[in-house]
């Protein structure tokens, strides 16, 4: 099986995403030539046996779909000149078949000036704000020579996985103290300090958020701080840091009661202002960790009220990559389908496969929204469901509540 080592990690599919990201940033600081070599290694052609014949394809495309997705998501991290990414995109363009991989490759192409466009995505003219890049990354054109050096030792991996403390100058420390004092007083009227933080590196932003203990602050304080820091000019990495450090943990903590009105408005505002960072750093991670009705209710409301169709489509495709679903996952997918989310034949097939798996689970098939999901599929996407009627009818026959007859009738009416 094709594999490319990242530092001391021989196969990223076997380790946690945070460790992969930590090693990436460690290599970025210590050995950028080696990091560029990793990207080049992913584009290197290898022979693969397909239907009893050998086909030459890039190393990345010879990997399992789930590993491809993890690599492509990781490649959105900064640190490698754009020319390396463009070579990788060109090499993979004709070989990537997984829908999620194609969308991520499309995103990578647009980010680094490649002409590749995923067949699953409409033209940018139809979706004017879909791929608007709100990051301030510099497009590095200079090539970096040299291939990847031997894998790092286990000690390198251990050091890379430890959180690093960025170097803070005395002047910056004074600016941080100004923000701290303003927050303690219940306001953020320190524009010079906030402007510095808005343009600081992601490591510095995360360090400041941890120092100020923003996670434990009341919703009102966090809302004031977020409104002062995040505006239309805030870059992708800063938005991601605020979401990772402040919003995602707060939403994951919703286990006993609904989100406050202030928390919902704060989350909804960020969803509309910086959709790409919001989907990738809050909605997708949350969808994979849903554990309470409060969380699924919040995710459902945001999905229904704040996202455009293309963003709902990305969220649906992410749901199809999850190893397992819960009753809360079914609720969110139902909302996505009921909204009429755009769907390709491949996505429809994958979703029907998930439905068949749920129907075979004696507990999960009792989920309240499971019959409604089947009905919504039949009503909203009948043309795509026509070839899957037998599987859907089998799932309906396994239902054990009053919606069974309604679901069967809806599937039978698919024309």
Short mmCIF file of C-alpha atoms in Angstrom, two decimals:
data_model
loop_
_atom_site.label_atom_id
_atom_site.label_comp_id
_atom_site.label_asym_id
_atom_site.label_seq_id
_atom_site.Cartn_x
_atom_site.Cartn_y
_atom_site.Cartn_z
CA UNK A 1 0.00 0.00 0.00
CA UNK A 2 1.29 3.49 -0.90
CA UNK A 3 2.52 5.57 2.03
CA UNK A 4 4.50 8.76 2.60
CA UNK A 5 6.21 9.47 5.91
CA UNK A 6 5.59 12.77 7.69
CA UNK A 7 8.57 13.29 9.96
CA UNK A 8 8.65 10.24 12.24
CA UNK A 9 5.09 9.23 11.33
CA UNK A 10 5.20 6.47 8.71
CA UNK A 11 1.44 6.50 8.01
CA UNK A 12 -0.79 9.44 9.00
CA UNK A 13 -3.90 7.27 8.81
CA UNK A 14 -2.76 5.54 12.01
CA UNK A 15 -2.29 8.59 14.26
CA UNK A 16 -4.26 11.53 15.62
CA UNK A 17 -4.80 14.60 13.39
CA UNK A 18 -3.38 16.94 16.05
CA UNK A 19 -0.09 15.03 16.14
CA UNK A 20 0.13 15.20 12.34
CA UNK A 21 -0.45 18.96 12.44
CA UNK A 22 2.13 19.40 15.22
CA UNK A 23 4.76 17.48 13.23
CA UNK A 24 3.92 19.50 10.10
CA UNK A 25 4.47 22.81 11.90
CA UNK A 26 7.64 21.46 13.53
CA UNK A 27 9.06 20.55 10.12
CA UNK A 28 7.93 23.90 8.76
CA UNK A 29 10.06 25.68 11.37
CA UNK A 30 13.05 23.30 11.36
CA UNK A 31 13.30 21.93 7.82
CA UNK A 32 11.02 23.49 5.14
CA UNK A 33 13.02 21.72 2.36
CA UNK A 34 12.00 18.41 3.86
CA UNK A 35 8.36 19.49 4.09
CA UNK A 36 8.39 20.41 0.39
CA UNK A 37 9.86 16.97 -0.26
CA UNK A 38 6.84 15.39 1.45
CA UNK A 39 4.50 17.16 -0.98
CA UNK A 40 6.67 16.09 -3.94
CA UNK A 41 6.64 12.50 -2.67
CA UNK A 42 2.84 12.52 -2.71
CA UNK A 43 2.95 13.45 -6.42
CA UNK A 44 5.53 10.78 -7.30
CA UNK A 45 4.06 8.22 -9.76
CA UNK A 46 3.73 4.60 -8.62
CA UNK A 47 2.35 1.51 -10.41
CA UNK A 48 -0.95 0.22 -8.99
CA UNK A 49 -2.80 -2.97 -9.91
CA UNK A 50 -6.33 -2.12 -11.11
CA UNK A 51 -8.56 -4.83 -12.62
CA UNK A 52 -5.62 -7.15 -13.33
CA UNK A 53 -3.57 -4.45 -15.02
CA UNK A 54 -0.96 -1.94 -13.85
CA UNK A 55 -1.91 1.72 -13.82
CA UNK A 56 0.55 4.49 -12.99
CA UNK A 57 -0.84 7.14 -10.67
CA UNK A 58 0.45 9.61 -8.05
CA UNK A 59 1.28 8.12 -4.64
CA UNK A 60 -1.51 10.15 -3.03
CA UNK A 61 -4.15 8.66 -5.35
CA UNK A 62 -2.94 5.13 -4.61
CA UNK A 63 -3.85 5.58 -0.94
CA UNK A 64 -7.24 4.65 0.61
CA UNK A 65 -9.87 7.39 0.25
CA UNK A 66 -9.89 8.21 3.96
CA UNK A 67 -6.09 8.65 3.98
CA UNK A 68 -6.33 10.85 0.87
CA UNK A 69 -8.80 13.10 2.68
CA UNK A 70 -6.54 13.40 5.73
CA UNK A 71 -3.51 14.28 3.57
CA UNK A 72 -5.43 16.84 1.51
CA UNK A 73 -6.81 18.48 4.65
CA UNK A 74 -3.31 18.63 6.15
CA UNK A 75 -1.91 20.14 2.93
CA UNK A 76 -4.07 23.22 3.54
CA UNK A 77 -1.58 24.14 6.29
CA UNK A 78 0.95 26.82 5.29
CA UNK A 79 4.68 26.23 4.86
CA UNK A 80 5.34 24.94 1.32
CA UNK A 81 5.75 27.04 -1.87
CA UNK A 82 2.73 27.04 -4.16
CA UNK A 83 4.62 25.51 -7.08
CA UNK A 84 4.82 22.19 -5.19
CA UNK A 85 1.07 22.18 -4.57
CA UNK A 86 0.33 22.96 -8.20
CA UNK A 87 2.46 20.03 -9.35
CA UNK A 88 0.60 17.76 -6.94
CA UNK A 89 -2.81 19.01 -8.10
CA UNK A 90 -1.88 18.53 -11.76
CA UNK A 91 -0.64 15.00 -11.10
CA UNK A 92 -3.77 14.01 -9.16
CA UNK A 93 -6.40 15.73 -11.32
CA UNK A 94 -7.23 12.71 -13.50
CA UNK A 95 -6.94 10.07 -10.79
CA UNK A 96 -8.93 11.29 -7.76
CA UNK A 97 -12.37 9.66 -7.64
CA UNK A 98 -13.54 10.12 -4.04
CA UNK A 99 -15.97 13.12 -3.84
CA UNK A 100 -14.48 14.50 -0.61
CA UNK A 101 -10.95 14.20 -2.01
CA UNK A 102 -12.02 16.02 -5.18
CA UNK A 103 -13.51 18.89 -3.20
CA UNK A 104 -10.39 19.23 -1.06
CA UNK A 105 -8.19 19.07 -4.18
CA UNK A 106 -10.38 21.80 -5.72
CA UNK A 107 -9.91 23.94 -2.61
CA UNK A 108 -6.13 23.38 -2.70
CA UNK A 109 -6.05 24.25 -6.41
CA UNK A 110 -7.89 27.54 -5.94
CA UNK A 111 -5.72 28.41 -2.95
CA UNK A 112 -2.50 28.03 -4.94
CA UNK A 113 -3.53 29.24 -8.41
CA UNK A 114 -4.06 25.92 -10.19
CA UNK A 115 -6.68 25.60 -12.92
CA UNK A 116 -8.14 22.29 -11.62
CA UNK A 117 -11.84 22.35 -10.71
CA UNK A 118 -13.75 19.49 -9.14
CA UNK A 119 -16.63 18.07 -11.20
CA UNK A 120 -18.66 18.00 -7.96
CA UNK A 121 -18.52 21.77 -7.59
CA UNK A 122 -20.45 24.27 -9.70
CA UNK A 123 -18.61 27.10 -11.39
CA UNK A 124 -17.52 29.94 -9.13
CA UNK A 125 -19.80 32.28 -11.08
CA UNK A 126 -22.80 30.38 -9.76
CA UNK A 127 -21.46 30.40 -6.18
CA UNK A 128 -19.67 33.76 -5.96
CA UNK A 129 -18.49 33.50 -2.35
CA UNK A 130 -17.79 29.78 -2.04
CA UNK A 131 -14.06 29.78 -2.49
CA UNK A 132 -13.24 33.30 -1.43
CA UNK A 133 -9.97 32.93 0.43
CA UNK A 134 -10.02 35.06 3.57
CA UNK A 135 -6.50 34.09 4.57
CA UNK A 136 -3.49 36.37 4.32
CA UNK A 137 -1.09 33.62 3.30
CA UNK A 138 1.71 34.78 1.03
CA UNK A 139 1.83 32.84 -2.23
CA UNK A 140 5.42 31.60 -2.18
CA UNK A 141 6.54 30.98 -5.76
CA UNK A 142 10.19 30.10 -5.17
CA UNK A 143 10.92 26.41 -5.58
CA UNK A 144 12.60 24.45 -2.83
CA UNK A 145 14.93 21.73 -4.00
CA UNK A 146 15.69 18.43 -2.35
CA UNK A 147 13.59 15.44 -1.43
CA UNK A 148 12.56 14.27 1.99
CA UNK A 149 15.38 13.24 4.27
CA UNK A 150 15.19 10.10 6.44
CA UNK A 151 12.31 9.94 8.93
CA UNK A 152 12.76 11.74 12.21
CA UNK A 153 13.32 9.79 15.37
CA UNK A 154 10.60 9.01 17.90
CA UNK A 155 12.11 11.75 20.04
CA UNK A 156 11.45 14.28 17.25
CA UNK A 157 7.81 13.22 17.14
CA UNK A 158 7.50 13.49 20.91
CA UNK A 159 9.02 16.99 20.89
CA UNK A 160 6.82 18.07 17.99
CA UNK A 161 3.70 16.88 19.77
CA UNK A 162 4.40 19.09 22.77
CA UNK A 163 2.70 22.51 22.67
CA UNK A 164 5.23 25.23 21.88
CA UNK A 165 5.27 28.65 23.52
CA UNK A 166 5.85 31.43 20.96
CA UNK A 167 8.42 34.11 21.61
CA UNK A 168 6.69 37.23 22.97
CA UNK A 169 8.53 40.56 23.02
CA UNK A 170 8.12 43.12 25.81
CA UNK A 171 6.12 45.37 23.47
CA UNK A 172 3.78 42.50 22.56
CA UNK A 173 3.44 41.55 26.21
CA UNK A 174 2.26 45.11 26.90
CA UNK A 175 -0.36 44.78 24.16
CA UNK A 176 -1.54 41.48 25.66
CA UNK A 177 -1.82 43.13 29.07
CA UNK A 178 -4.00 45.86 27.53
CA UNK A 179 -6.36 43.25 26.10
CA UNK A 180 -6.40 41.38 29.41
CA UNK A 181 -7.31 44.53 31.33
CA UNK A 182 -10.05 45.45 28.86
CA UNK A 183 -11.60 41.98 29.10
CA UNK A 184 -11.46 42.04 32.89
CA UNK A 185 -13.34 45.34 32.77
CA UNK A 186 -15.99 43.84 30.48
CA UNK A 187 -15.07 45.58 27.23
CA UNK A 188 -12.50 45.34 24.42
CA UNK A 189 -11.91 49.02 23.65
CA UNK A 190 -8.20 48.61 22.82
CA UNK A 191 -8.14 48.76 19.04
CA UNK A 192 -4.36 48.98 18.68
CA UNK A 193 -3.85 45.82 20.72
CA UNK A 194 -6.69 43.99 18.95
CA UNK A 195 -5.30 44.98 15.55
CA UNK A 196 -1.93 43.49 16.54
CA UNK A 197 -3.58 40.26 17.72
CA UNK A 198 -5.72 40.11 14.56
CA UNK A 199 -2.55 40.00 12.46
CA UNK A 200 -0.42 37.86 14.79
CA UNK A 201 0.68 34.33 13.91
CA UNK A 202 -1.69 31.47 14.80
CA UNK A 203 0.66 30.27 17.56
CA UNK A 204 0.60 33.71 19.20
CA UNK A 205 -3.19 33.97 18.92
CA UNK A 206 -3.66 30.56 20.55
CA UNK A 207 -1.16 31.45 23.27
CA UNK A 208 -3.01 34.69 24.06
CA UNK A 209 -6.41 32.94 24.13
CA UNK A 210 -5.05 30.34 26.55
CA UNK A 211 -3.40 33.00 28.72
CA UNK A 212 -6.67 34.91 29.01
CA UNK A 213 -8.57 31.71 29.81
CA UNK A 214 -11.22 32.61 27.25
CA UNK A 215 -12.73 29.13 27.46
CA UNK A 216 -14.02 29.72 30.99
CA UNK A 217 -15.27 33.27 30.41
CA UNK A 218 -19.04 33.95 30.29
CA UNK A 219 -20.75 33.99 26.91
CA UNK A 220 -21.15 37.77 27.10
CA UNK A 221 -17.39 38.36 27.54
CA UNK A 222 -16.51 35.90 24.78
CA UNK A 223 -19.05 37.55 22.46
CA UNK A 224 -17.56 41.00 23.12
CA UNK A 225 -14.05 39.71 22.54
CA UNK A 226 -14.97 37.81 19.35
CA UNK A 227 -16.77 40.82 17.86
CA UNK A 228 -13.73 43.00 18.55
CA UNK A 229 -11.21 40.52 17.13
CA UNK A 230 -13.01 38.91 14.20
CA UNK A 231 -14.11 41.15 11.36
CA UNK A 232 -14.29 40.91 7.58
CA UNK A 233 -10.49 41.35 7.30
CA UNK A 234 -9.53 38.70 9.85
CA UNK A 235 -7.54 35.90 8.21
CA UNK A 236 -8.46 32.23 8.11
CA UNK A 237 -5.89 31.09 10.68
CA UNK A 238 -6.99 33.62 13.31
CA UNK A 239 -10.64 32.64 12.85
CA UNK A 240 -9.66 28.98 13.13
CA UNK A 241 -7.77 29.70 16.37
CA UNK A 242 -10.78 31.46 17.93
CA UNK A 243 -13.04 28.58 16.92
CA UNK A 244 -10.65 25.85 18.11
CA UNK A 245 -9.81 27.49 21.43
CA UNK A 246 -13.10 29.14 22.39
CA UNK A 247 -16.16 28.03 20.43
CA UNK A 248 -15.74 24.32 19.70
CA UNK A 249 -15.00 23.33 23.35
CA UNK A 250 -17.93 25.47 24.49
CA UNK A 251 -20.33 23.80 22.04
CA UNK A 252 -19.02 20.33 22.92
CA UNK A 253 -19.82 21.15 26.56
CA UNK A 254 -23.53 21.52 25.72
CA UNK A 255 -24.68 18.25 27.26
CA UNK A 256 -27.60 19.15 29.50
CA UNK A 257 -29.31 22.26 28.16
CA UNK A 258 -29.74 24.26 24.94
CA UNK A 259 -27.28 26.90 23.79
CA UNK A 260 -27.89 30.38 25.14
CA UNK A 261 -29.27 32.97 22.77
CA UNK A 262 -25.98 34.89 22.94
CA UNK A 263 -23.93 31.78 22.10
CA UNK A 264 -26.18 30.99 19.14
CA UNK A 265 -25.97 34.54 17.78
CA UNK A 266 -22.19 34.54 18.20
CA UNK A 267 -21.86 31.22 16.37
CA UNK A 268 -24.34 32.27 13.66
CA UNK A 269 -22.52 35.56 13.08
CA UNK A 270 -19.20 33.80 12.61
CA UNK A 271 -20.83 31.23 10.31
CA UNK A 272 -22.05 33.99 7.99
CA UNK A 273 -18.87 36.08 8.13
CA UNK A 274 -16.20 33.37 7.81
CA UNK A 275 -18.02 30.32 6.50
CA UNK A 276 -15.00 28.33 5.34
CA UNK A 277 -13.21 28.46 8.69
CA UNK A 278 -16.49 27.83 10.49
CA UNK A 279 -17.39 24.71 8.50
CA UNK A 280 -13.94 23.14 8.65
CA UNK A 281 -13.12 23.97 12.27
CA UNK A 282 -16.48 23.82 14.05
CA UNK A 283 -19.23 22.08 12.12
CA UNK A 284 -17.21 19.14 10.76
CA UNK A 285 -15.46 18.35 14.08
CA UNK A 286 -18.75 18.77 15.94
CA UNK A 287 -20.59 16.46 13.54
CA UNK A 288 -18.13 13.70 14.37
CA UNK A 289 -18.53 14.17 18.14
CA UNK A 290 -22.26 14.77 18.63
CA UNK A 291 -23.30 13.45 22.02
CA UNK A 292 -26.41 15.39 23.05
CA UNK A 293 -29.66 16.79 21.59
CA UNK A 294 -28.45 20.30 22.47
CA UNK A 295 -25.47 19.96 20.15
CA UNK A 296 -27.46 18.54 17.25
CA UNK A 297 -30.13 21.22 17.71
CA UNK A 298 -27.52 23.98 17.49
CA UNK A 299 -25.82 22.38 14.49
CA UNK A 300 -29.17 21.88 12.79
CA UNK A 301 -30.24 25.50 13.30
CA UNK A 302 -26.93 26.81 11.97
CA UNK A 303 -27.12 24.45 9.00
CA UNK A 304 -30.67 25.48 8.16
CA UNK A 305 -30.41 29.23 8.81
CA UNK A 306 -26.82 30.26 8.06
CA UNK A 307 -25.28 28.01 5.41
CA UNK A 308 -25.51 28.17 1.65
CA UNK A 309 -26.19 25.04 -0.37
CA UNK A 310 -22.54 24.40 -1.21
CA UNK A 311 -21.62 24.49 2.49
CA UNK A 312 -24.41 22.06 3.34
CA UNK A 313 -23.10 19.78 0.59
CA UNK A 314 -19.62 19.80 2.14
CA UNK A 315 -21.08 19.00 5.55
CA UNK A 316 -23.09 16.11 4.12
CA UNK A 317 -20.02 14.68 2.44
CA UNK A 318 -18.13 14.92 5.72
CA UNK A 319 -20.93 13.01 7.45
CA UNK A 320 -20.49 10.20 4.92
CA UNK A 321 -16.82 9.85 5.92
CA UNK A 322 -17.62 9.24 9.61
CA UNK A 323 -16.93 5.71 10.84
CA UNK A 324 -20.24 5.54 12.71
CA UNK A 325 -23.42 7.54 13.16
CA UNK A 326 -25.52 8.25 16.24
CA UNK A 327 -29.14 9.32 16.59
CA UNK A 328 -27.92 12.92 16.75
CA UNK A 329 -26.02 12.49 13.46
CA UNK A 330 -29.21 11.23 11.81
CA UNK A 331 -31.05 14.37 12.96
CA UNK A 332 -28.49 16.64 11.30
CA UNK A 333 -28.35 14.62 8.07
CA UNK A 334 -32.15 14.73 7.94
CA UNK A 335 -32.04 18.54 8.13
CA UNK A 336 -29.46 18.60 5.33
CA UNK A 337 -31.53 16.35 3.08
CA UNK A 338 -34.80 18.12 3.92
CA UNK A 339 -33.18 21.42 2.92
CA UNK A 340 -32.76 20.03 -0.61
CA UNK A 341 -28.96 19.95 -0.42
CA UNK A 342 -27.22 19.37 -3.75
CA UNK A 343 -26.28 15.74 -4.24
CA UNK A 344 -24.39 13.76 -6.89
CA UNK A 345 -25.04 10.13 -7.81
CA UNK A 346 -21.95 9.05 -5.86
CA UNK A 347 -23.05 10.93 -2.73
CA UNK A 348 -26.55 9.46 -3.08
CA UNK A 349 -25.11 5.94 -3.30
CA UNK A 350 -22.94 6.49 -0.22
CA UNK A 351 -25.89 7.89 1.72
CA UNK A 352 -28.09 4.92 0.80
CA UNK A 353 -25.30 2.62 1.99
CA UNK A 354 -25.33 4.45 5.34
CA UNK A 355 -29.11 4.02 5.53
CA UNK A 356 -28.76 0.28 4.91
CA UNK A 357 -26.20 0.06 7.70
CA UNK A 358 -28.47 1.93 10.11
CA UNK A 359 -31.45 -0.24 9.19
CA UNK A 360 -29.42 -3.34 10.12
CA UNK A 361 -28.69 -1.88 13.58
CA UNK A 362 -31.55 -2.88 15.91
CA UNK A 363 -31.05 0.14 18.17
CA UNK A 364 -30.11 2.86 15.71
CA UNK A 365 -32.98 2.06 13.33
CA UNK A 366 -35.35 3.13 16.15
CA UNK A 367 -34.06 6.73 15.90
CA UNK A 368 -36.99 9.10 15.62
CA UNK A 369 -35.68 10.90 12.53
CA UNK A 370 -34.59 7.79 10.64
CA UNK A 371 -37.96 7.21 8.87
CA UNK A 372 -38.19 10.95 8.17
CA UNK A 373 -34.74 10.81 6.55
CA UNK A 374 -35.90 8.09 4.15
CA UNK A 375 -39.07 10.05 3.33
CA UNK A 376 -37.03 13.23 2.72
CA UNK A 377 -34.70 11.37 0.39
CA UNK A 378 -37.61 9.97 -1.59
CA UNK A 379 -39.35 13.35 -1.82
CA UNK A 380 -36.37 15.64 -2.40
CA UNK A 381 -34.08 13.40 -4.45
CA UNK A 382 -36.41 10.91 -6.10
CA UNK A 383 -34.49 10.87 -9.39
CA UNK A 384 -31.26 9.87 -7.64
CA UNK A 385 -33.05 7.34 -5.42
CA UNK A 386 -34.76 5.51 -8.30
CA UNK A 387 -32.00 2.93 -8.67
CA UNK A 388 -31.86 2.42 -4.89
CA UNK A 389 -35.56 1.65 -4.32
CA UNK A 390 -34.92 -1.98 -3.36
CA UNK A 391 -32.41 -1.02 -0.66
CA UNK A 392 -34.66 1.74 0.67
CA UNK A 393 -37.71 -0.54 0.75
CA UNK A 394 -35.71 -3.12 2.68
CA UNK A 395 -34.75 -0.40 5.19
CA UNK A 396 -38.42 0.63 5.47
CA UNK A 397 -39.48 -2.94 6.22
CA UNK A 398 -37.16 -2.94 9.23
CA UNK A 399 -38.77 0.15 10.77
CA UNK A 400 -40.68 -0.40 14.00
CA UNK A 401 -42.74 2.76 14.48
CA UNK A 402 -45.81 4.46 13.06
CA UNK A 403 -43.82 6.05 10.22
CA UNK A 404 -43.17 2.68 8.57
CA UNK A 405 -46.16 2.83 6.21
CA UNK A 406 -45.46 6.47 5.31
CA UNK A 407 -41.84 5.66 4.48
CA UNK A 408 -42.80 2.63 2.36
CA UNK A 409 -45.38 4.67 0.47
CA UNK A 410 -42.86 7.46 -0.22
CA UNK A 411 -40.30 5.03 -1.63
CA UNK A 412 -42.92 3.22 -3.73
CA UNK A 413 -44.00 6.55 -5.22
CA UNK A 414 -40.50 7.27 -6.58
CA UNK A 415 -40.95 7.48 -10.34
#
